Coordinates of C-alpha atoms in Angstrom, one line a residue:
X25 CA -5.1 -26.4 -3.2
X26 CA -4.5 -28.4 -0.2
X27 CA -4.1 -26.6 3.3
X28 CA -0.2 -28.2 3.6
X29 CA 0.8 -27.0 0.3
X30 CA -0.6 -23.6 1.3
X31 CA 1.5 -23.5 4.6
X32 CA 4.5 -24.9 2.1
X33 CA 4.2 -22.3 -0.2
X34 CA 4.0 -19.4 2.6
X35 CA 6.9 -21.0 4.2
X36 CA 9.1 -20.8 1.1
X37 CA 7.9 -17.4 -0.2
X38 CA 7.6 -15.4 3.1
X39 CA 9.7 -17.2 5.4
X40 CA 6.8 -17.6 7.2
X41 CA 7.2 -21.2 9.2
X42 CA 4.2 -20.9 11.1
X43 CA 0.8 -19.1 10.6
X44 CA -0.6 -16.7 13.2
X45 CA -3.9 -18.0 14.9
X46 CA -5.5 -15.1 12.7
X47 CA -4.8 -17.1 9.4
X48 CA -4.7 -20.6 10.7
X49 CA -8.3 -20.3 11.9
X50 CA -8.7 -18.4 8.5
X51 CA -7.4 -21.2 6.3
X52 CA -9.4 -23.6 8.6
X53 CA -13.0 -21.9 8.4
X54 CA -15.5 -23.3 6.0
X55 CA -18.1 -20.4 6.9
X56 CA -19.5 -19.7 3.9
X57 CA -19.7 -15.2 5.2
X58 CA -16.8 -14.2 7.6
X59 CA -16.2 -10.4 9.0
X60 CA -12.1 -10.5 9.8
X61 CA -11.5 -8.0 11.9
X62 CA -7.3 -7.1 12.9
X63 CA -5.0 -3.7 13.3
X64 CA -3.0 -3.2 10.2
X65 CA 0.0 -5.1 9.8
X66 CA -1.0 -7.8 11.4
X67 CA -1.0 -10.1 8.7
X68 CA -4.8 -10.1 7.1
X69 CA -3.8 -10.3 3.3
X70 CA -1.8 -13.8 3.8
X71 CA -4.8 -14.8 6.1
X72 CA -7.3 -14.2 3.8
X73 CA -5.7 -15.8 0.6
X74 CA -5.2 -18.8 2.5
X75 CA -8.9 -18.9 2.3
X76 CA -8.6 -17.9 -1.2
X77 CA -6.3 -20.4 -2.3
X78 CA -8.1 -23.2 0.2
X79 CA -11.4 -22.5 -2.5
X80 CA -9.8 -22.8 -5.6
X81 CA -10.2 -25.7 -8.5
X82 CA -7.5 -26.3 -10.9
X83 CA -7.8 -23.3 -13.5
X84 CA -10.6 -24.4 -15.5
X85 CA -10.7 -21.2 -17.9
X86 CA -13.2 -18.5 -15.7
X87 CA -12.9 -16.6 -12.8
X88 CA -13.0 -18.2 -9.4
X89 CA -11.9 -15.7 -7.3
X90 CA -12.0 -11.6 -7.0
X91 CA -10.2 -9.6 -4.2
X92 CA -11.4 -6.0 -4.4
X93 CA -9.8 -3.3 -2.9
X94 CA -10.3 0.7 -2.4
X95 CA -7.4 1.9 -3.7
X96 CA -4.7 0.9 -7.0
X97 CA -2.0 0.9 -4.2
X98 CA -3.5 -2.0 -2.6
X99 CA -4.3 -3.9 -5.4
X100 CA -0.7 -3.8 -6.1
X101 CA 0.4 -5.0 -2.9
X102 CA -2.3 -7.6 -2.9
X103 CA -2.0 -9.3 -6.3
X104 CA 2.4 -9.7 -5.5
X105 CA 1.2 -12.1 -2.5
X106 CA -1.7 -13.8 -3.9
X107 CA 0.8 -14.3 -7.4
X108 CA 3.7 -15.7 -5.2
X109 CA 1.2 -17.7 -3.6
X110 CA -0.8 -19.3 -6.6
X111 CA 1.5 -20.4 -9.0
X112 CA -0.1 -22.3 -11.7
X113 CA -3.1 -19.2 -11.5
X114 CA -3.9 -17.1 -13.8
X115 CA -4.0 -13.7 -11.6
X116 CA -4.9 -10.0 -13.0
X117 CA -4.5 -6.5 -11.6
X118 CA -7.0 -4.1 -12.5
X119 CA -7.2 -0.2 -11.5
X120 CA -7.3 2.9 -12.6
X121 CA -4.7 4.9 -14.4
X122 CA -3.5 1.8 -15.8
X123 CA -3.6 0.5 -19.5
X124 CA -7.2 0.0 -20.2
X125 CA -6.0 -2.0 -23.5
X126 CA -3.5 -3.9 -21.9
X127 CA -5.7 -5.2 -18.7
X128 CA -8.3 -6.4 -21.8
X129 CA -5.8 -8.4 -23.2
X130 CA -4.7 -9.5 -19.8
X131 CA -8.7 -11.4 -19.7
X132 CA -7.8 -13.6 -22.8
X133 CA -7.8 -16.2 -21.8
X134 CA -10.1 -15.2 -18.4
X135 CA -8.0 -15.5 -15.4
X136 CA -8.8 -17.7 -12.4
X137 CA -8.4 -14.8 -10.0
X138 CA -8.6 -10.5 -10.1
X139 CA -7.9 -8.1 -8.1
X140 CA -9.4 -4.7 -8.5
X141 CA -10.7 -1.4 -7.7
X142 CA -14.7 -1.1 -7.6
X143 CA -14.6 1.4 -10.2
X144 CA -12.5 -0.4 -13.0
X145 CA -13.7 -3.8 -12.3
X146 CA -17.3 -2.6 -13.0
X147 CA -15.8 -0.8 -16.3
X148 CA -14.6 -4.2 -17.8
X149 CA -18.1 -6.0 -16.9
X150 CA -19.9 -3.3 -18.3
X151 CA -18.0 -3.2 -21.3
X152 CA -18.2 -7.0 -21.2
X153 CA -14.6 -7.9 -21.0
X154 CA -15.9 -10.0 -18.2
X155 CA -18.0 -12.9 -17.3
X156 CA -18.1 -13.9 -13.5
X157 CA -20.9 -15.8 -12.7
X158 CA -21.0 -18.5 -10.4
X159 CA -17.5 -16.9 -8.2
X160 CA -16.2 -19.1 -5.8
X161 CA -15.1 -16.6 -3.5
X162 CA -14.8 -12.6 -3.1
X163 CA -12.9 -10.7 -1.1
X164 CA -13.4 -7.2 -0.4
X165 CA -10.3 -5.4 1.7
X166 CA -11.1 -2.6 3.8
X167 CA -14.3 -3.3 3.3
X168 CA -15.7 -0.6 5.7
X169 CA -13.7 2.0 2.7
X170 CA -15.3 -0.2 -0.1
X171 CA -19.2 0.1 1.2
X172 CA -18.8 3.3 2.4
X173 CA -20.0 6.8 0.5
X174 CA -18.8 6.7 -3.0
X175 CA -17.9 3.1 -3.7
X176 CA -21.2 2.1 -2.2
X177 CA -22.9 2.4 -5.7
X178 CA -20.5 0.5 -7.5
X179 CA -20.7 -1.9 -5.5
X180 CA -24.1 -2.7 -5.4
X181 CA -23.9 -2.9 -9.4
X182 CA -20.8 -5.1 -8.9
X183 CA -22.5 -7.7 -6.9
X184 CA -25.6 -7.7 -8.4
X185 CA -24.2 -8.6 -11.6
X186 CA -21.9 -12.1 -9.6
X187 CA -24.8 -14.3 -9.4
X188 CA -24.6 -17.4 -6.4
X189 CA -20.9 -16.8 -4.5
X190 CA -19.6 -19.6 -2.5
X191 CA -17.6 -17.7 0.1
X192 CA -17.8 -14.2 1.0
X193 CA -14.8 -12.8 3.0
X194 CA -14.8 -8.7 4.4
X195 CA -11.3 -7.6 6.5
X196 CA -10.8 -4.2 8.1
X197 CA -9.1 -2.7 10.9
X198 CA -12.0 -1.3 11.4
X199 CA -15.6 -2.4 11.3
X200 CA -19.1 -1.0 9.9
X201 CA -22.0 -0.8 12.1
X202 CA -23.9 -2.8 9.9
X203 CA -23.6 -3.8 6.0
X204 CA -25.4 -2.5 3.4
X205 CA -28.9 -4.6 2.6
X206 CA -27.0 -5.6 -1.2
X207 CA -24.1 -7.5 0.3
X208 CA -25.3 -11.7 0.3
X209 CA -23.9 -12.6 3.0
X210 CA -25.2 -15.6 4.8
X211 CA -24.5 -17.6 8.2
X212 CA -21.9 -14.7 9.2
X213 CA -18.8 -15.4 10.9
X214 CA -16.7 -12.7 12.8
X215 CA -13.8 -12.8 13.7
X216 CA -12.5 -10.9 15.8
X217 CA -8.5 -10.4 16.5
X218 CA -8.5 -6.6 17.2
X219 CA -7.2 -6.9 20.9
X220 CA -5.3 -10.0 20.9
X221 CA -3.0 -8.9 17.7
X222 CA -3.5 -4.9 18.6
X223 CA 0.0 -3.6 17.6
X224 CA 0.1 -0.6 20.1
X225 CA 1.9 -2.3 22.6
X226 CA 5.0 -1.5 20.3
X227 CA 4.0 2.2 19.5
X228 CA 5.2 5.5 21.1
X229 CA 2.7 8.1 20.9
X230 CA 3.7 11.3 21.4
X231 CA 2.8 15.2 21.6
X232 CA 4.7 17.7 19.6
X233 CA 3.4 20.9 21.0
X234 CA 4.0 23.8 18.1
X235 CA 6.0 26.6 18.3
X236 CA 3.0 28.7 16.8
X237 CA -0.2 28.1 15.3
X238 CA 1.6 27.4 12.4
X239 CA 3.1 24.0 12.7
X240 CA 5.5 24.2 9.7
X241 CA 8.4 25.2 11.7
X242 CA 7.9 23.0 14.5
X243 CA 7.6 20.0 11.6
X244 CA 11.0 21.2 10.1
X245 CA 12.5 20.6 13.2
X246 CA 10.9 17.6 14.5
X247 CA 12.1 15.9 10.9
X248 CA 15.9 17.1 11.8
X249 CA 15.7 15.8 15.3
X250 CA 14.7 12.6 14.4
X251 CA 17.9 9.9 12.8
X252 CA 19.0 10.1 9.6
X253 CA 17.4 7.7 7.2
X254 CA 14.4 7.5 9.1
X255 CA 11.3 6.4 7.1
X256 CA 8.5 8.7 8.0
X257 CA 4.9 9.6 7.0
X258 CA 3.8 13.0 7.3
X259 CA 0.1 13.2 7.2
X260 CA -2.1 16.7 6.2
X261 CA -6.2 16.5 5.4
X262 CA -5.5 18.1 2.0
X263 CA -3.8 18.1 -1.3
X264 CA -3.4 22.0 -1.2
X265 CA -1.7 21.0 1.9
X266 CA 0.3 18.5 1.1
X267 CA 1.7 20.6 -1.9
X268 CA 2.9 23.3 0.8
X269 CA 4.4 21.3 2.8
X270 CA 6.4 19.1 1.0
X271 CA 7.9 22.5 -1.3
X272 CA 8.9 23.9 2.5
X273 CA 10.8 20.6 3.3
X274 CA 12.6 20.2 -0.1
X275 CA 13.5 24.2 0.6
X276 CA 15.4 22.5 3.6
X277 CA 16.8 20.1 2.4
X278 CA 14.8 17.5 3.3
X279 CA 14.5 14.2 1.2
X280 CA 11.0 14.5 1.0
X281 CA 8.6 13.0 -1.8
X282 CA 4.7 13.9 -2.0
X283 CA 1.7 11.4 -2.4
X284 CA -1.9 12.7 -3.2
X285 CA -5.1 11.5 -5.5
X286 CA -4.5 14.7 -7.9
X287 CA -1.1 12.8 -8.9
X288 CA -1.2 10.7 -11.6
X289 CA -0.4 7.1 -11.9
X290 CA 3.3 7.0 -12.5
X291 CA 3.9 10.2 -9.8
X292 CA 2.1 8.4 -7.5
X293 CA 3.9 4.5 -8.0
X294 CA 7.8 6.4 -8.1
X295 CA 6.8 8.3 -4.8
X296 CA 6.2 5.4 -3.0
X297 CA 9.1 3.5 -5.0
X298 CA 11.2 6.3 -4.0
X299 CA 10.0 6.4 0.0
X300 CA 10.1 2.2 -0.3
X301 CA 13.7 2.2 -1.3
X302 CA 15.5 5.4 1.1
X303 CA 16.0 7.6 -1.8
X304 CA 13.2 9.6 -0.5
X305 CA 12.9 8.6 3.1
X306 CA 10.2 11.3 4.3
X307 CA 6.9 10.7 2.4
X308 CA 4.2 13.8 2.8
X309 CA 0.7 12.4 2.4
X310 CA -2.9 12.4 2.6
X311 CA -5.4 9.8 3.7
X312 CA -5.0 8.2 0.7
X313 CA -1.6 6.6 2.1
X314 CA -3.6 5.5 4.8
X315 CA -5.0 2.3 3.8
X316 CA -2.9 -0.6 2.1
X317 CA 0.5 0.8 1.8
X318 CA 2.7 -1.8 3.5
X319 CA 6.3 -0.4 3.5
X320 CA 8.9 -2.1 5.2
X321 CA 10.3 -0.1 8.6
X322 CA 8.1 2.7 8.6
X323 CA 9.5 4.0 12.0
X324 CA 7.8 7.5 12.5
X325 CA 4.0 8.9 11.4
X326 CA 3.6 12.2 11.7
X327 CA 0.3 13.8 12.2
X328 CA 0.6 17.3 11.1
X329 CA -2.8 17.6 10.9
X330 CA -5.0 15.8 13.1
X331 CA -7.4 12.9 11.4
X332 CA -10.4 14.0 10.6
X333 CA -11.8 10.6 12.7
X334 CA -11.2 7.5 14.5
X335 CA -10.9 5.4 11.6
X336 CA -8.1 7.7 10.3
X337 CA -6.8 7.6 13.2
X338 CA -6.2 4.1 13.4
X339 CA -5.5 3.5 9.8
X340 CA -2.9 6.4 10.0
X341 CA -1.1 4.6 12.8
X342 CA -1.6 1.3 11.2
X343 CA 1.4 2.6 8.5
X344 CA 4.6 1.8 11.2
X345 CA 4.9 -1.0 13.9
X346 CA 3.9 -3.8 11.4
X347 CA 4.2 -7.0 12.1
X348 CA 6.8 -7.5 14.7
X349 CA 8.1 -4.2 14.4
X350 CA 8.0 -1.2 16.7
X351 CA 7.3 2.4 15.3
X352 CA 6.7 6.1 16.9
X353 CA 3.3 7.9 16.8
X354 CA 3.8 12.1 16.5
X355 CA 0.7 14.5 16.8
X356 CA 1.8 17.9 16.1
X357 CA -0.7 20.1 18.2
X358 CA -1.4 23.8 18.5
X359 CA -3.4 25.7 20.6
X360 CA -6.3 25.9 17.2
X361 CA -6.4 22.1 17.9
X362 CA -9.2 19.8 19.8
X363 CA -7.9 16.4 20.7
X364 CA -10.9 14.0 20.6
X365 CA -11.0 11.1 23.0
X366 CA -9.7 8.8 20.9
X367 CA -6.2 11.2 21.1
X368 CA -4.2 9.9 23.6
X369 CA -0.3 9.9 24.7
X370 CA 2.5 8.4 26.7
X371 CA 4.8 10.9 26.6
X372 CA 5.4 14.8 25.0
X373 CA 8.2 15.9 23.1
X374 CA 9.7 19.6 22.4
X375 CA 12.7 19.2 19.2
X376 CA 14.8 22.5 19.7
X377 CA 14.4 25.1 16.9
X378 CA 14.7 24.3 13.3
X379 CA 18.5 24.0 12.3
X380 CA 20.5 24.2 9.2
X381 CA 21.0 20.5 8.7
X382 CA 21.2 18.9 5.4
X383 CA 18.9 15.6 5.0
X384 CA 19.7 14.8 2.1
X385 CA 19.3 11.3 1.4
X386 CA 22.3 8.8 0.6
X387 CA 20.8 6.9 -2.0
X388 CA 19.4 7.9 -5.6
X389 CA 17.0 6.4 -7.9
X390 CA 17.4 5.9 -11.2
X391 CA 14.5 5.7 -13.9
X392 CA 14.9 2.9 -16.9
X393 CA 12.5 3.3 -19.5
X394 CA 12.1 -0.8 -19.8
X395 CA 9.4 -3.0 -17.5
X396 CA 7.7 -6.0 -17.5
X397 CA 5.6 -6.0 -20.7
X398 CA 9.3 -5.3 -22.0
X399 CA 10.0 -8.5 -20.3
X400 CA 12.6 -6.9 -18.3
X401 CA 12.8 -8.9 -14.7
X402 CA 14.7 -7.5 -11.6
X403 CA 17.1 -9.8 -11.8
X404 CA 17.8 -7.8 -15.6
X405 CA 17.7 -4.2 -13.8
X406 CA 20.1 -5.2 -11.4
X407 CA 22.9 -6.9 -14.1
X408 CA 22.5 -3.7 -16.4
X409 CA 22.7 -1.4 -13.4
X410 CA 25.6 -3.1 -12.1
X411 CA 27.4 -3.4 -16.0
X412 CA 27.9 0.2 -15.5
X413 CA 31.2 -0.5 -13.5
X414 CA 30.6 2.5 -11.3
X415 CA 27.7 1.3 -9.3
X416 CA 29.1 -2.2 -7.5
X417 CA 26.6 -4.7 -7.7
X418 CA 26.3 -5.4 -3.5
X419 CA 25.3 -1.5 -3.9
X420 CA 22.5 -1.6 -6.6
X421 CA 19.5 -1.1 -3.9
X422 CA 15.7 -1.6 -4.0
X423 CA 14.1 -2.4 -7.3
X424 CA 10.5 -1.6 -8.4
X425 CA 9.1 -2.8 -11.3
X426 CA 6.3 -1.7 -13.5
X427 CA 4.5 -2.4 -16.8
X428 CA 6.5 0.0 -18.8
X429 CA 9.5 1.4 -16.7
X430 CA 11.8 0.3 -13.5
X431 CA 13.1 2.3 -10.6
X432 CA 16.4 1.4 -8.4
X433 CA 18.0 2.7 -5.7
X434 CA 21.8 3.8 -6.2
X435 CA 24.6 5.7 -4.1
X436 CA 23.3 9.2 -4.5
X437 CA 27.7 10.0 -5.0
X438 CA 27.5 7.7 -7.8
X439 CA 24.0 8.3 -9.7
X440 CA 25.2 10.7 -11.8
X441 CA 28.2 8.8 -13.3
X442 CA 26.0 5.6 -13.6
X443 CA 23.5 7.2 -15.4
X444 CA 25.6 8.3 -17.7
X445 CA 27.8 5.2 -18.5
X446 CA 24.0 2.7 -18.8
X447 CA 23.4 5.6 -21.1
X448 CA 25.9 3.8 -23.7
X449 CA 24.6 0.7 -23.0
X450 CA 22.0 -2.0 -23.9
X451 CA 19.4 -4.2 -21.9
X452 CA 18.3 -7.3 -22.9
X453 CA 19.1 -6.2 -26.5
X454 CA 17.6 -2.9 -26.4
X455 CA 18.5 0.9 -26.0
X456 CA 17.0 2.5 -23.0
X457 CA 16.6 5.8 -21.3
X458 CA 18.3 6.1 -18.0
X459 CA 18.0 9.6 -15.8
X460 CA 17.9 10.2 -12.0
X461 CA 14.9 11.0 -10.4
X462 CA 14.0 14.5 -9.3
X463 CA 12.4 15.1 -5.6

């Protein structure tokens, strides 16, 4: 693919008329190892698929490309830019928790480019779904999380099983001291737009001294104090966590929604759907949120627990002021808690006591039991949504998606009463199950 008909392509699918200096010097490298190092947000996944895209030969029936990346989230997020992007490409999405039958049948014919977790991509090789030799280019996203403790033996399988790779490409936020002895990398390039892209020149960060030792309270009330509709994080170090403090903020009436790894699959893709698209506007998280989720207007993270490190530090932050946005930084502290250096703030902030106000989010989401293996497009959701007379169509919100079932965002007034009148009708042919989803 030629460099202009990338830029084209970007332009007409992003409205993107002009690449940062980050992805033009990307799309222009012919190093055949390069380390891109950038905050979050600041546009890596477009820069390295230009890179991508620059290395590929018309589909020709094997796999020329694989983008692999720590966590299913990501690899969601990825493979919707690289598919906008390489139309005429065979492109897969492979991670766990998802059909292992129907990603096999998704390598018949083999596609030209995949993007997957270590873990599951290793599973299909090793089951020999897979042939990859000779791979013209491989991408690994945070690749300081990919080589790290835990993926680091997959990885070394994984590689050692490619054979010759033309163009190895690694992208993080932040960087590894050193890379493991397995990684082939050859005639390294770095480069390095950390500083001259850094994002914190449009963050706020800001102390929230507890009322106690337990910060629950103080959370409670730094939620109501914020505006209405706000899209926040809310990070803890623990599921067990988590758990708590979501149940406390749906017992005030909080529209709050809770994303861990003990979650499955589906809980996990209608929590962010449902924090993406308003109905759930206050997400409570670990660090699993803190890589790769790239939601639009994230204006708040809250730290309820301090990170554990620098790295989640940074990656924790990296969730709000993306691109050209600006976003606000909140570190609950109590008087158990030692701020490490890396901690610092431009202003403190004291939210008066907890009151009785009702955050109840304005918008609903509605679950259809019909996705894309159904054949269902969003363009479908939004007709049958809107065919229910009760929801206008200029109000049918957000839509997600997936392989077997949608989510859209409705007036939370009306969800009810749309539900029930899609209930007696058809889509694309075909009865469906329609119901509201439950914080």
């Amino acid at each position: 693919m030629t460099k202009d008909e990338i830029c084209r392509r970007i332009a007409e699918r992003f409205a993107i008329d002009e690449l940062n200096p980050m992805q033009i010097e990307m799309l222009q490298s012919s190093a055949p190892s390069i380390i891109l190092s950038a905050p979050t947000g600041s546009g890596k996944t477009i820069a390295f698929t230009t890179r991508l895209l620059a290395n590929l030969q018309p589909p020709m029936g094997r796999v020329q490309a694989i983008v692999i990346a720590p966590s299913r989230e990501l690899v969601l997020q990825i493979s919707e830019v690289v598919r906008q992007l390489a139309i005429g490409y065979k492109t897969v999405a492979l991670y766990g928790g998802h059909s292992m039958a129907d990603e096999k049948n998704s390598l018949t014919p083999l596609p030209d480019i995949i993007i997957a977790t270590p873990g599951r991509l290793l599973d299909h090789m090793q089951r020999g779904h897979l042939d990859i030799h000779g791979l013209d280019t491989l991408v690994l996203d945070e690749y300081d999380k990919s080589l790290e403790l835990g993926f680091e033996g997959e990885m070394r399988r994984i590689v050692s099983r490619l054979g010759h790779i033309g163009c190895i490409i690694l992208t993080s936020a932040t960087m590894l001291d050193e890379l493991p002895g397995f990684m082939p990398v050859k005639s390294l390039v770095k480069l390095d737009y950390s500083s001259s892209t850094d994002p914190r020149s449009r963050m706020q960060t800001v102390e929230v001294r507890s009322f106690s030792r337990d910060k629950i309270d103080t959370l409670v009330a730094l939620l109501k104090s914020l505006p209405a509709g706000d899209k926040t994080i809310v990070f803890v170090n623990h599921r067990e966590s988590a758990e708590r403090v979501y149940k406390r903020l749906r017992h005030d009436r909080i529209a709050a929604t809770l994303y861990h790894g003990g979650l499955d699959q589906q809980q996990r893709e209608m929590a962010i759907d449902m924090f993406a698209n308003g109905s759930a506007p206050v997400i409570v998280a670990t660090d699993l949120a803190a890589r790769g989720l790239d939601i639009e207007a994230v204006g708040n993270v809250i730290h309820y627990h301090l990170p554990v490190d620098r790295q989640a530090w940074t990656h924790r932050n990296g969730r709000t002021a993306r691109v050209d946005n600006s976003g606000t930084i909140y570190a609950i502290t109590s008087e158990a808690d030692n701020l490490a250096d890396y901690i610092t703030f431009d202003r403190t902030y004291q939210p008066s006591e907890p009151t009785d106000a009702d955050l109840s989010a304005r918008l609903s989401s509605l679950y259809i039991s019909a996705g894309k293996k159904e054949k269902i497009s969003k363009a479908d959701v939004a007709g049958f949504v809107a065919a229910s007379s009760v929801t206008l169509p200029s109000e049918v919100g957000k839509i997600a998606l997936h392989d077997h079932y949608a989510i859209v965002a409705v007036p939370s007034d009306r969800a009810q009463a749309t539900a029930a009148a899609l209930g007696a009708k058809k889509l694309k042919g075909k009865k469906v199950r329609v119901s509201i989803v439950k914080l």
